[in-house]
Coordinates of N, CA and C in Angstrom, one line a residue:
M1 N 15.1 -8.2 6.7 CA 15.3 -8.0 5.1 C 15.7 -9.2 4.7
K2 N 15.3 -10.7 5.0 CA 14.7 -12.1 4.3 C 13.8 -12.2 4.1
I3 N 12.6 -11.3 4.6 CA 10.8 -11.5 4.6 C 11.2 -11.0 3.1
A4 N 11.9 -9.4 2.8 CA 11.5 -8.7 2.1 C 12.6 -9.6 0.4
A5 N 13.6 -9.9 1.0 CA 14.1 -11.0 0.2 C 12.9 -12.1 -0.2
E6 N 12.1 -12.0 0.1 CA 11.5 -13.4 0.2 C 10.7 -13.4 -1.0
I7 N 9.6 -12.0 -0.7 CA 8.5 -11.5 -1.6 C 8.9 -10.6 -3.0
L8 N 10.1 -10.4 -2.6 CA 10.9 -10.1 -4.0 C 10.8 -11.3 -5.0
K9 N 11.6 -12.3 -4.8 CA 11.7 -13.1 -4.9 C 10.0 -14.0 -5.5
R10 N 9.0 -13.8 -4.7 CA 8.2 -14.7 -5.3 C 7.1 -14.2 -6.5
A11 N 8.0 -12.3 -5.9 CA 7.4 -11.5 -7.2 C 8.0 -11.9 -8.4
G12 N 9.4 -12.5 -8.4 CA 10.3 -12.2 -9.6 C 10.8 -11.0 -10.4
I13 N 11.2 -10.7 -9.1 CA 11.9 -8.4 -9.5 C 13.3 -9.6 -8.5
P14 N 14.1 -8.7 -9.2 CA 15.8 -9.3 -8.6 C 15.4 -8.3 -6.9
A15 N 16.6 -9.2 -6.4 CA 16.2 -7.4 -5.0 C 17.6 -6.9 -4.7
T16 N 17.7 -5.4 -5.3 CA 18.7 -4.7 -5.1 C 18.3 -4.0 -3.3
P17 N 19.7 -3.6 -3.1 CA 19.2 -3.3 -2.4 C 18.4 -1.8 -1.8
N18 N 18.2 -1.0 -2.5 CA 17.0 -0.3 -2.5 C 15.6 -1.1 -2.1
R19 N 15.2 -2.0 -3.5 CA 14.4 -2.5 -3.2 C 14.5 -3.4 -1.7
L20 N 14.7 -3.9 -1.4 CA 15.0 -4.3 -0.1 C 14.7 -3.3 0.8
I21 N 15.0 -2.2 0.7 CA 15.5 -1.1 2.1 C 13.6 -1.0 1.9
V22 N 13.0 -0.4 1.3 CA 11.6 -0.2 0.6 C 10.5 -1.3 0.2
V23 N 10.5 -2.6 0.7 CA 9.6 -3.6 1.2 C 10.0 -3.6 2.1
D24 N 11.6 -4.2 3.0 CA 11.0 -4.1 3.9 C 10.8 -3.2 5.2
A25 N 10.4 -2.2 4.8 CA 9.9 -1.3 5.1 C 8.6 -1.1 5.1
L26 N 8.1 -1.2 4.4 CA 6.4 -1.2 4.3 C 6.1 -2.7 5.3
S27 N 6.9 -4.3 4.8 CA 6.7 -5.4 5.7 C 6.5 -4.9 6.8
R28 N 7.4 -3.9 7.5 CA 6.8 -3.8 9.3 C 6.3 -2.3 9.0
A29 N 5.1 -2.3 8.5 CA 4.6 -0.7 8.7 C 3.0 -1.1 9.7
H30 N 2.8 -0.7 10.3 CA 1.5 -0.4 10.5 C 0.1 -0.1 10.0
G31 N 0.0 -0.2 8.5 CA -0.6 0.7 8.1 C 0.3 1.0 6.2
P32 N -1.0 1.8 5.0 CA -0.5 2.3 3.9 C 0.5 3.6 4.8
L33 N 1.5 3.4 4.0 CA 2.5 4.6 3.5 C 2.3 5.3 3.0
A34 N 2.9 6.4 3.0 CA 2.8 7.6 1.6 C 4.5 7.7 1.3
L35 N 5.5 8.2 0.0 CA 6.5 8.5 -0.1 C 7.0 9.4 0.9
A36 N 6.4 10.1 1.0 CA 6.8 10.9 2.1 C 6.9 10.8 4.2
D37 N 6.5 9.6 4.1 CA 5.9 8.7 5.4 C 7.6 7.6 4.9
L38 N 7.4 6.9 3.9 CA 9.0 6.8 3.3 C 10.6 7.5 3.9
E39 N 10.7 8.1 2.7 CA 11.4 9.2 3.5 C 11.7 9.9 4.4
T40 N 11.4 9.6 5.5 CA 11.0 10.0 6.8 C 11.6 9.0 7.3
M41 N 11.4 7.3 7.5 CA 12.0 6.0 7.8 C 13.4 5.6 6.8
L42 N 13.6 6.3 6.0 CA 14.7 5.6 5.3 C 15.5 7.1 4.2
P43 N 16.1 7.9 5.8 CA 16.6 9.1 4.7 C 18.3 9.0 4.3
T44 N 18.4 7.6 4.4 CA 19.6 7.5 2.8 C 19.6 7.1 1.8
M45 N 18.0 7.1 1.6 CA 17.5 7.0 0.3 C 17.0 8.3 -0.5
E46 N 16.9 9.0 -1.8 CA 16.6 9.6 -2.2 C 14.9 9.6 -2.7
R47 N 13.9 10.1 -2.4 CA 12.9 10.2 -3.2 C 12.6 9.7 -4.2
S48 N 13.5 10.0 -5.8 CA 13.2 9.6 -6.2 C 13.6 8.1 -6.7
G49 N 14.3 7.5 -5.3 CA 14.8 5.6 -5.6 C 13.3 5.8 -4.8
I50 N 13.2 6.2 -4.0 CA 11.7 5.4 -3.4 C 11.0 5.0 -4.0
F51 N 10.7 6.3 -5.1 CA 9.5 6.6 -5.9 C 9.6 5.0 -7.1
R52 N 11.2 5.3 -7.7 CA 10.8 4.1 -8.4 C 10.3 2.8 -7.7
V53 N 10.9 2.5 -6.7 CA 11.0 1.0 -6.1 C 9.2 1.1 -6.0
L54 N 8.8 2.1 -5.6 CA 7.4 1.9 -5.0 C 6.5 1.7 -6.7
T55 N 6.9 2.5 -7.9 CA 6.2 2.3 -8.6 C 6.4 0.8 -9.5
L56 N 7.5 0.2 -8.8 CA 7.6 -0.9 -9.3 C 6.7 -2.3 -8.5
L57 N 7.3 -2.2 -7.7 CA 6.6 -2.5 -7.1 C 4.4 -2.8 -7.5
A58 N 4.0 -1.6 -7.5 CA 2.2 -1.3 -7.6 C 2.5 -2.0 -9.1
E59 N 4.0 -1.7 -10.1 CA 3.5 -2.6 -11.7 C 3.8 -4.4 -11.5
N60 N 4.1 -4.4 -10.5 CA 3.9 -6.4 -9.9 C 3.8 -6.6 -9.2
H61 N 2.3 -6.1 -8.7 CA 1.4 -6.7 -7.9 C 1.6 -6.6 -6.4
V62 N 3.4 -6.3 -5.8 CA 3.6 -6.2 -4.8 C 3.2 -5.1 -4.2
T63 N 3.0 -4.7 -4.3 CA 2.4 -3.3 -3.3 C 0.8 -2.8 -4.0
H64 N -0.5 -2.6 -3.1 CA -1.2 -1.9 -4.2 C -1.9 -0.5 -3.1
T65 N -2.2 1.0 -4.0 CA -1.8 2.3 -4.0 C -3.6 2.5 -3.0
V66 N -3.2 3.1 -1.8 CA -4.7 3.7 -1.7 C -5.3 5.5 -1.0
N67 N -6.5 5.5 -2.2 CA -6.2 7.6 -2.2 C -7.7 7.5 -1.0
D68 N -6.4 7.7 0.0 CA -7.5 7.7 1.0 C -8.1 9.8 1.4
G69 N -7.8 10.1 0.5 CA -8.5 12.0 0.6 C -7.3 12.8 1.0
T70 N -6.0 12.4 1.3 CA -5.3 13.3 1.4 C -4.5 14.6 0.9
R71 N -4.3 13.7 -0.7 CA -3.8 14.5 -1.7 C -2.7 13.7 -1.5
S72 N -2.6 12.8 -1.2 CA -1.2 11.7 -1.2 C -1.2 10.2 -0.6
L73 N -0.7 10.0 -2.2 CA -1.1 8.3 -2.4 C -0.3 7.2 -1.1
K74 N -0.9 6.6 -1.1 CA -0.1 5.4 0.0 C -0.3 3.9 -0.7
Y75 N 0.8 3.4 0.3 CA 1.0 2.4 -0.6 C 1.5 1.3 0.2
E76 N 0.9 0.0 0.5 CA 0.8 -1.5 1.5 C 1.2 -2.1 0.2
L77 N 1.7 -3.2 1.0 CA 2.1 -5.0 0.4 C 0.6 -5.6 0.7
C78 N 0.9 -6.1 -0.6 CA -0.9 -6.9 -1.4 C -0.1 -8.3 -0.3
P79 N -1.4 -8.8 0.9 CA -1.3 -10.1 0.6 C -0.8 -11.2 0.4
A80 N -1.7 -11.3 -1.2 CA -0.8 -11.8 -2.2 C 0.4 -11.5 -3.0
T81 N 1.3 -11.8 -2.2 CA 3.0 -11.4 -3.5 C 3.1 -12.6 -4.5
D82 N 2.1 -13.3 -5.0 CA 3.0 -13.8 -6.2 C 2.3 -13.6 -7.3
G83 N 1.8 -12.2 -7.7 CA 1.2 -11.1 -8.5 C -0.2 -11.2 -8.8
H84 N -0.7 -12.2 -8.2 CA -2.2 -12.6 -8.4 C -3.0 -11.9 -7.3
H85 N -3.5 -11.4 -7.4 CA -4.2 -10.7 -6.5 C -5.9 -12.0 -5.9
S86 N -6.2 -11.1 -4.6 CA -6.9 -11.7 -4.1 C -7.9 -11.1 -3.0
A87 N -9.1 -11.5 -2.9 CA -10.5 -10.9 -2.1 C -9.9 -9.5 -1.3
S88 N -8.4 -10.7 -0.6 CA -8.5 -9.9 0.2 C -7.5 -8.3 0.2
D89 N -7.1 -8.3 -1.2 CA -6.7 -7.2 -1.5 C -7.2 -5.5 -1.5
H90 N -8.8 -5.7 -1.4 CA -9.2 -5.0 -1.9 C -10.0 -5.4 -0.2
H91 N -9.6 -4.4 0.7 CA -10.2 -3.8 1.4 C -10.9 -2.4 2.0
V92 N -11.3 -2.3 2.9 CA -11.9 -1.7 2.9 C -10.7 -0.4 4.0
H93 N -11.1 0.7 4.1 CA -9.5 1.4 5.0 C -10.2 2.3 5.8
F94 N -9.5 3.3 7.0 CA -10.9 4.2 7.3 C -9.0 4.8 7.5
H95 N -9.4 6.6 7.4 CA -8.5 7.6 7.9 C -9.4 8.2 9.1
C96 N -8.2 8.2 9.7 CA -8.4 9.1 11.0 C -8.2 10.4 10.5
T97 N -9.1 11.0 11.0 CA -9.0 13.0 10.6 C -8.4 14.0 11.7
E98 N -8.0 13.2 12.6 CA -8.0 14.0 13.8 C -5.7 14.1 13.9
S99 N -5.3 11.9 13.6 CA -4.1 11.7 13.1 C -3.7 11.9 12.1
G100 N -4.7 11.4 11.5 CA -4.6 12.0 9.6 C -3.9 10.6 9.6
R101 N -4.2 9.1 10.4 CA -3.2 8.4 9.7 C -4.3 7.3 9.3
T102 N -4.4 6.4 8.1 CA -5.0 5.6 7.4 C -5.0 4.0 8.1
F103 N -5.8 3.4 8.2 CA -5.8 1.9 8.2 C -6.3 1.1 7.8
C104 N -5.4 -0.8 7.2 CA -6.3 -1.2 6.8 C -7.5 -2.0 7.9
L105 N -8.7 -1.8 7.6 CA -9.7 -2.7 8.0 C -9.7 -4.3 6.7
D106 N -10.2 -5.0 8.4 CA -9.8 -6.4 7.8 C -11.5 -6.6 7.1
T107 N -12.0 -5.8 6.6 CA -13.5 -5.8 5.9 C -13.6 -5.2 4.5
P108 N -13.9 -6.8 3.4 CA -13.9 -6.5 1.8 C -14.7 -5.3 1.2
V109 N -14.6 -4.7 0.1 CA -14.8 -3.5 -0.3 C -16.7 -4.1 -0.6
P110 N -17.5 -3.1 -0.7 CA -18.8 -4.0 -0.4 C -18.1 -3.8 -2.2
R111 N -20.2 -5.5 -3.0 CA -20.0 -5.3 -4.0 C -21.1 -3.7 -4.1
V112 N -20.7 -3.4 -5.6 CA -21.4 -2.7 -6.0 C -22.4 -2.6 -7.6
A113 N -23.5 -2.8 -7.5 CA -23.7 -3.2 -9.3 C -23.8 -1.9 -9.5
L114 N -22.8 -2.4 -11.1 CA -22.2 -1.0 -11.8 C -23.2 -1.5 -13.3
P115 N -23.9 -0.5 -13.5 CA -24.5 -0.2 -15.0 C -23.7 -1.5 -16.1
E116 N -24.9 -1.7 -17.1 CA -24.2 -2.8 -17.8 C -23.5 -2.1 -19.5
G117 N -22.3 -2.8 -19.2 CA -21.2 -2.7 -19.9 C -19.8 -1.6 -18.7
F118 N -20.3 -1.9 -18.0 CA -19.4 -1.0 -17.0 C -18.0 -2.7 -16.5
S119 N -17.3 -2.4 -15.8 CA -16.3 -3.6 -15.6 C -15.7 -3.2 -14.9
A120 N -15.1 -3.1 -13.9 CA -14.3 -3.1 -13.0 C -13.6 -3.7 -11.9
T121 N -11.8 -2.7 -12.5 CA -10.6 -3.1 -12.5 C -10.0 -3.2 -10.9
A122 N -10.7 -2.3 -10.5 CA -10.6 -1.9 -8.4 C -11.2 -1.5 -8.1
A123 N -11.3 -0.7 -6.5 CA -12.8 -0.6 -5.8 C -11.2 0.4 -4.3
N124 N -12.1 1.3 -4.4 CA -11.4 1.6 -3.0 C -11.8 2.7 -2.1
Y125 N -12.4 2.0 -1.1 CA -13.2 2.4 0.0 C -13.1 2.9 0.9
V126 N -12.8 3.9 1.4 CA -12.3 4.7 2.9 C -13.6 5.4 3.4
V127 N -13.3 4.7 4.9 CA -14.1 5.6 5.9 C -13.5 7.0 6.5
E128 N -14.3 7.6 7.1 CA -13.2 8.8 7.7 C -13.8 8.6 9.2
G129 N -13.3 9.6 10.0 CA -14.0 9.5 11.3 C -12.6 9.1 12.3
L130 N -12.7 9.4 12.8 CA -12.0 9.0 14.4 C -11.4 7.9 14.8
C131 N -10.3 8.0 15.0 CA -9.7 6.4 15.0 C -9.6 5.9 16.9
P132 N -9.6 4.9 17.6 CA -9.5 4.7 18.7 C -8.7 5.4 19.7
S133 N -7.9 5.4 18.8 CA -7.2 7.0 20.0 C -7.2 7.9 19.7
C134 N -7.7 8.6 19.1 CA -7.7 9.9 18.4 C -9.4 10.2 19.1
K135 N -10.8 9.2 19.9 CA -11.5 9.2 20.3 C -12.2 9.7 21.2

């Protein structure tokens, strides 16, 4: 919980028990988690409470969301927890079609040349296939 408290403090978010619990779970995760994953991990918290914390964390750039094509938004802690995104926040994800797991890859999202007048604020790049465990 010490790491969770520090993450919230750096983001300027008051530490409440629910926030500490959710941030702690995200910090121990080995990849992005869906709301349903957190519900299973945190049986003492209600779904609405977890969702409120996730929304607050995303609004304050503590987490970012991943749409991996499963119809379930996934959340993960941003590497930069000071409210300033870095290039490492925008990385490629891999979704295993066998196990259903989503992995963060240490690969930046490729640059896309946009037509004049367009301005990108985020990019979501997901590769699908089989992870090493399922291959």
